[in-house]
Tab-separated table of C-alpha atoms in Angstrom:
chain	number	residue	atom	x	y	z
A	1	MET	CA	85.929	115.774	81.813
A	2	ARG	CA	83.880	116.781	84.868
A	3	THR	CA	85.042	118.310	88.154
A	4	VAL	CA	84.248	116.967	91.613
A	5	ASN	CA	81.581	119.633	92.088
A	6	GLU	CA	79.941	118.749	88.772
A	7	ILE	CA	79.962	115.032	89.644
A	8	SER	CA	78.468	115.864	93.030
A	9	LYS	CA	75.620	117.875	91.474
A	10	LEU	CA	75.020	115.216	88.817
A	11	THR	CA	74.857	112.245	91.197
A	12	GLY	CA	73.922	113.689	94.582
A	13	ILE	CA	77.103	112.242	96.085
A	14	SER	CA	78.819	114.737	98.362
A	15	VAL	CA	82.210	116.177	97.474
A	16	ARG	CA	83.511	114.775	100.746
A	17	ALA	CA	82.352	111.271	99.777
A	18	LEU	CA	84.047	111.563	96.368
A	19	HIS	CA	87.280	112.610	98.072
A	20	HIS	CA	86.936	109.570	100.332
A	21	TYR	CA	86.366	107.288	97.334
A	22	ASP	CA	89.601	108.669	95.859
A	23	ALA	CA	91.523	108.178	99.112
A	24	ILE	CA	90.567	104.496	99.410
A	25	GLY	CA	91.139	103.790	95.716
A	26	LEU	CA	87.487	103.090	94.974
A	27	LEU	CA	87.077	105.895	92.435
A	28	LYS	CA	90.262	107.634	91.361
A	29	PRO	CA	90.005	110.766	89.223
A	30	THR	CA	91.006	110.323	85.595
A	31	ARG	CA	93.343	113.260	85.899
A	32	VAL	CA	94.428	115.806	88.501
A	33	THR	CA	95.286	119.281	87.232
A	34	GLU	CA	98.363	121.197	88.306
A	35	ALA	CA	96.067	123.230	90.541
A	36	GLY	CA	94.959	120.037	92.270
A	37	TYR	CA	91.481	119.758	90.722
A	38	ARG	CA	90.184	116.221	90.227
A	39	LEU	CA	88.708	115.514	86.788
A	40	TYR	CA	86.550	112.530	85.817
A	41	ASP	CA	85.823	111.115	82.355
A	42	GLY	CA	83.057	108.862	81.032
A	43	ALA	CA	84.779	105.676	82.211
A	44	ALA	CA	84.975	107.067	85.750
A	45	LEU	CA	81.258	107.898	85.629
A	46	LYS	CA	80.461	104.325	84.556
A	47	ARG	CA	82.466	103.022	87.504
A	48	LEU	CA	80.660	105.443	89.814
A	49	GLN	CA	77.331	104.183	88.476
A	50	ASN	CA	78.339	100.635	89.426
A	51	ILE	CA	79.431	101.858	92.843
A	52	LEU	CA	76.056	103.509	93.426
A	53	PHE	CA	74.140	100.398	92.364
A	54	PHE	CA	76.106	98.284	94.836
A	55	ARG	CA	75.697	100.940	97.535
A	56	GLU	CA	71.919	100.861	97.020
A	57	LEU	CA	72.188	97.123	97.661
A	58	GLN	CA	74.111	97.881	100.884
A	59	PHE	CA	77.430	96.398	99.805
A	60	PRO	CA	80.313	97.845	101.914
A	61	LEU	CA	82.721	100.168	100.069
A	62	LYS	CA	85.669	97.828	100.617
A	63	GLU	CA	83.689	94.966	99.114
A	64	ILE	CA	82.640	97.080	96.121
A	65	LYS	CA	86.285	97.935	95.411
A	66	VAL	CA	87.214	94.249	95.428
A	67	ILE	CA	84.352	93.469	93.041
A	68	LEU	CA	85.105	96.259	90.563
A	69	ASP	CA	88.860	95.580	90.582
A	70	ASN	CA	88.364	91.881	89.884
A	71	PRO	CA	89.896	91.109	86.445
A	72	ARG	CA	86.896	88.855	85.729
A	73	PHE	CA	84.341	91.579	86.477
A	74	ASP	CA	81.744	91.733	83.690
A	75	PRO	CA	79.673	94.973	83.838
A	76	GLY	CA	76.812	93.491	81.804
A	77	GLU	CA	76.507	90.366	83.901
A	78	ALA	CA	76.894	92.371	87.099
A	79	LEU	CA	74.093	94.724	86.018
A	80	ALA	CA	71.785	91.743	85.471
A	81	GLN	CA	72.599	90.597	89.011
A	82	GLN	CA	72.015	94.095	90.375
A	83	ILE	CA	68.593	94.230	88.698
A	84	LYS	CA	67.694	90.854	90.203
A	85	LEU	CA	68.805	92.009	93.654
A	86	LEU	CA	66.852	95.258	93.327
A	87	GLU	CA	63.747	93.290	92.323
A	88	LEU	CA	64.161	91.034	95.352
A	89	ARG	CA	64.638	94.078	97.554
A	90	ARG	CA	61.460	95.672	96.139
A	91	LYS	CA	59.549	92.443	96.744
A	92	HIS	CA	60.815	92.364	100.316
A	93	ILE	CA	59.825	96.003	100.925
A	94	ASP	CA	56.359	95.405	99.437
A	95	GLU	CA	55.887	92.464	101.801
A	96	LEU	CA	57.011	94.595	104.757
A	97	ILE	CA	54.541	97.353	103.821
A	98	SER	CA	51.694	94.830	103.557
A	99	PHE	CA	52.661	93.301	106.887
A	100	ALA	CA	52.874	96.737	108.568
A	101	ARG	CA	49.409	97.639	107.297
A	102	GLU	CA	48.001	94.389	108.626
A	103	VAL	CA	49.588	95.070	112.017
A	104	GLN	CA	48.143	98.609	111.910
A	105	LYS	CA	44.674	97.164	111.333
A	106	GLY	CA	45.203	94.675	114.112
A	107	GLY	CA	44.652	91.751	111.777
A	108	THR	CA	48.065	90.123	112.127
A	109	ASP	CA	49.940	88.621	115.044
A	110	ILE	CA	52.546	91.232	115.987
A	111	MET	CA	54.864	88.404	117.044
A	112	ASN	CA	55.045	87.126	113.444
A	113	PHE	CA	58.495	88.010	112.074
A	114	ASP	CA	58.336	86.157	108.741
A	115	ALA	CA	58.095	89.408	106.765
A	116	PHE	CA	61.511	90.471	108.074
A	117	GLN	CA	63.277	87.452	106.602
A	118	LYS	CA	65.502	88.262	103.597
A	119	THR	CA	66.690	84.728	102.877
A	120	GLU	CA	66.279	84.852	99.087
A	121	PHE	CA	67.898	88.285	98.813
A	122	ASP	CA	70.779	87.307	101.097
A	123	ARG	CA	71.398	84.094	99.165
A	124	TYR	CA	71.482	85.879	95.822
A	125	ALA	CA	73.682	88.665	97.185
A	126	GLU	CA	76.111	86.065	98.510
A	127	GLU	CA	76.278	84.473	95.059
A	128	ALA	CA	77.219	87.869	93.605
A	129	ARG	CA	79.909	88.267	96.256
A	130	GLU	CA	81.313	84.824	95.527
A	131	LYS	CA	81.444	85.517	91.794
A	132	TRP	CA	82.994	88.979	91.861
A	133	GLY	CA	84.270	89.353	95.407
A	134	THR	CA	87.406	88.504	97.287
A	135	THR	CA	89.737	86.197	95.412
A	136	LYS	CA	92.988	84.521	96.384
A	137	ALA	CA	94.778	86.963	94.081
A	138	TYR	CA	93.245	89.974	95.818
A	139	THR	CA	94.108	88.609	99.255
A	140	GLU	CA	97.704	88.120	98.130
A	141	TYR	CA	97.774	91.654	96.722
A	142	GLU	CA	96.499	93.081	100.017
A	143	GLN	CA	99.190	91.219	101.955
A	144	LYS	CA	101.954	92.524	99.688
A	145	ARG	CA	100.545	96.043	99.755
A	146	LYS	CA	100.501	96.153	103.555
A	147	GLY	CA	104.180	95.218	103.631
A	148	ARG	CA	105.232	98.092	101.367
A	149	THR	CA	105.408	101.845	101.578
A	150	GLU	CA	103.470	104.118	99.225
A	151	GLU	CA	106.762	104.952	97.526
A	152	GLU	CA	107.495	101.271	96.900
A	153	MET	CA	104.017	100.751	95.464
A	154	LYS	CA	104.487	103.785	93.218
A	155	THR	CA	107.819	102.425	92.006
A	156	ALA	CA	106.143	99.127	91.120
A	157	ALA	CA	103.354	100.926	89.267
A	158	ASP	CA	105.868	103.090	87.384
A	159	ARG	CA	107.736	99.969	86.277
A	160	MET	CA	104.450	98.494	85.057
A	161	MET	CA	103.888	101.593	82.918
A	162	ALA	CA	107.461	101.319	81.666
A	163	LEU	CA	106.727	97.764	80.502
A	164	PHE	CA	103.697	99.036	78.604
A	165	ALA	CA	105.884	101.732	77.058
A	166	GLU	CA	108.362	99.059	75.942
A	167	LEU	CA	105.519	97.041	74.454
A	168	GLY	CA	104.268	100.193	72.751
A	169	SER	CA	107.612	100.560	71.015
A	170	LEU	CA	107.023	97.116	69.471
A	171	ARG	CA	103.586	97.940	68.029
A	172	GLU	CA	104.815	97.582	64.467
A	173	HIS	CA	105.673	93.937	65.172
A	174	SER	CA	103.240	91.053	65.102
A	175	PRO	CA	101.672	90.315	68.515
A	176	ALA	CA	103.102	86.811	68.074
A	177	ASP	CA	106.638	88.092	67.505
A	178	ARG	CA	109.151	86.439	69.830
A	179	GLU	CA	110.374	89.739	71.288
A	180	VAL	CA	106.788	90.793	72.008
A	181	GLN	CA	105.938	87.460	73.622
A	182	GLU	CA	109.038	87.625	75.809
A	183	LYS	CA	107.902	91.061	76.968
A	184	ILE	CA	104.444	89.643	77.848
A	185	GLU	CA	106.178	86.892	79.831
A	186	GLU	CA	108.143	89.606	81.651
A	187	LEU	CA	104.886	91.460	82.351
A	188	GLN	CA	103.312	88.343	83.843
A	189	ALA	CA	106.373	87.728	86.026
A	190	TRP	CA	106.350	91.363	87.175
A	191	ILE	CA	102.703	91.184	88.216
A	192	THR	CA	103.402	87.965	90.127
A	193	GLU	CA	106.398	89.454	91.897
A	194	ASN	CA	104.771	92.727	92.854
A	195	TYR	CA	101.023	92.136	93.128
A	196	TYR	CA	99.697	88.553	93.076
A	197	HIS	CA	100.331	85.198	91.435
A	198	CYS	CA	99.391	86.017	87.845
A	199	THR	CA	98.136	82.767	86.366
A	200	ASP	CA	97.510	82.461	82.632
A	201	GLU	CA	93.782	82.730	83.365
A	202	ILE	CA	94.240	85.967	85.293
A	203	LEU	CA	96.596	87.352	82.633
A	204	SER	CA	94.039	86.522	79.957
A	205	GLY	CA	91.376	88.457	81.887
A	206	LEU	CA	93.740	91.396	82.340
A	207	GLY	CA	94.498	91.375	78.617
A	208	GLN	CA	90.805	91.769	77.836
A	209	MET	CA	90.544	94.624	80.329
A	210	TYR	CA	93.525	96.454	78.834
A	211	ALA	CA	91.527	97.032	75.650
A	212	GLY	CA	87.997	96.931	77.084
A	213	ASP	CA	88.257	99.191	80.126
A	214	GLU	CA	88.377	102.822	78.951
A	215	ARG	CA	90.442	104.031	81.889
A	216	MET	CA	93.051	101.282	81.590
A	217	LYS	CA	93.149	101.707	77.827
A	218	HIS	CA	93.720	105.441	78.244
A	219	ASN	CA	96.551	104.971	80.753
A	220	ILE	CA	98.283	102.257	78.717
A	221	ASP	CA	98.019	104.272	75.504
A	222	GLN	CA	99.465	107.246	77.353
A	223	ALA	CA	102.449	105.127	78.367
A	224	GLY	CA	103.115	103.436	75.039
A	225	GLY	CA	101.329	105.505	72.420
A	226	GLU	CA	97.950	105.250	70.709
A	227	GLY	CA	97.005	101.625	70.050
A	228	THR	CA	99.271	100.123	72.716
A	229	ALA	CA	96.427	98.793	74.855
A	230	GLU	CA	94.852	96.952	71.915
A	231	PHE	CA	98.247	95.628	70.852
A	232	VAL	CA	99.066	94.356	74.360
A	233	SER	CA	95.625	92.754	74.575
A	234	GLN	CA	96.253	90.872	71.334
A	235	ALA	CA	99.748	89.846	72.443
A	236	VAL	CA	98.398	88.539	75.768
A	237	ALA	CA	95.750	86.507	73.902
A	238	VAL	CA	98.456	84.944	71.731
A	239	TYR	CA	100.640	84.255	74.760
A	240	CYS	CA	97.890	82.577	76.779
A	241	SER	CA	96.606	80.625	73.798
A	242	GLY	CA	100.095	79.265	73.150
A	243	ARG	CA	100.493	78.217	76.785
A	244	LYS	CA	97.360	76.033	76.579
A	245	LYS	CA	98.872	73.854	73.869
């Protein structure tokens, strides 16, 4: 666990910026001590690394949050896209430097603006936005969130954790057990009612995240006991697989 000051020294991000990231839900601390100190674990640092990559590519903070919170977000695939975008940005900067030097020498028409065009970069960036960016589910979530108080949102989140706790109490059962599957159906209905229309595809993606995302895994295991996240992930896979038949 690292403190805000340690994260700031490690990354060069100001403490004020980290507090802002927390306030807008972009980077929440893993834990807050009784004294009010924010603490961040390895999973939070990985998320921050993604945030910084997207910031280098001039993605707005709100857009980055949408991308990282997307259930379909794939860190490996996103990193490949980030590398491609950084390469395109470097190519663009190199072309600008060459153009500026030519202008300095007086060998190029100063009314030539071709070097300022970023068509290829913009097109590729837009593809990344379309893949990971705003979805119908996120838009629906935003609409529901705006119509509720913070207390109502907290109540919904607490109930979600309670569902994970109930699933945790069934860990000794098979993921395919009827009682377990009924609880997964209840989870899907709860997400739909309180956040966004949780299709089987979205639920399947969430199930993978429950076991694959360290922060989510930690929170779910805290609610239901060690191994709950993996168990829920398996139960979701069974549920969604059965629905396809």
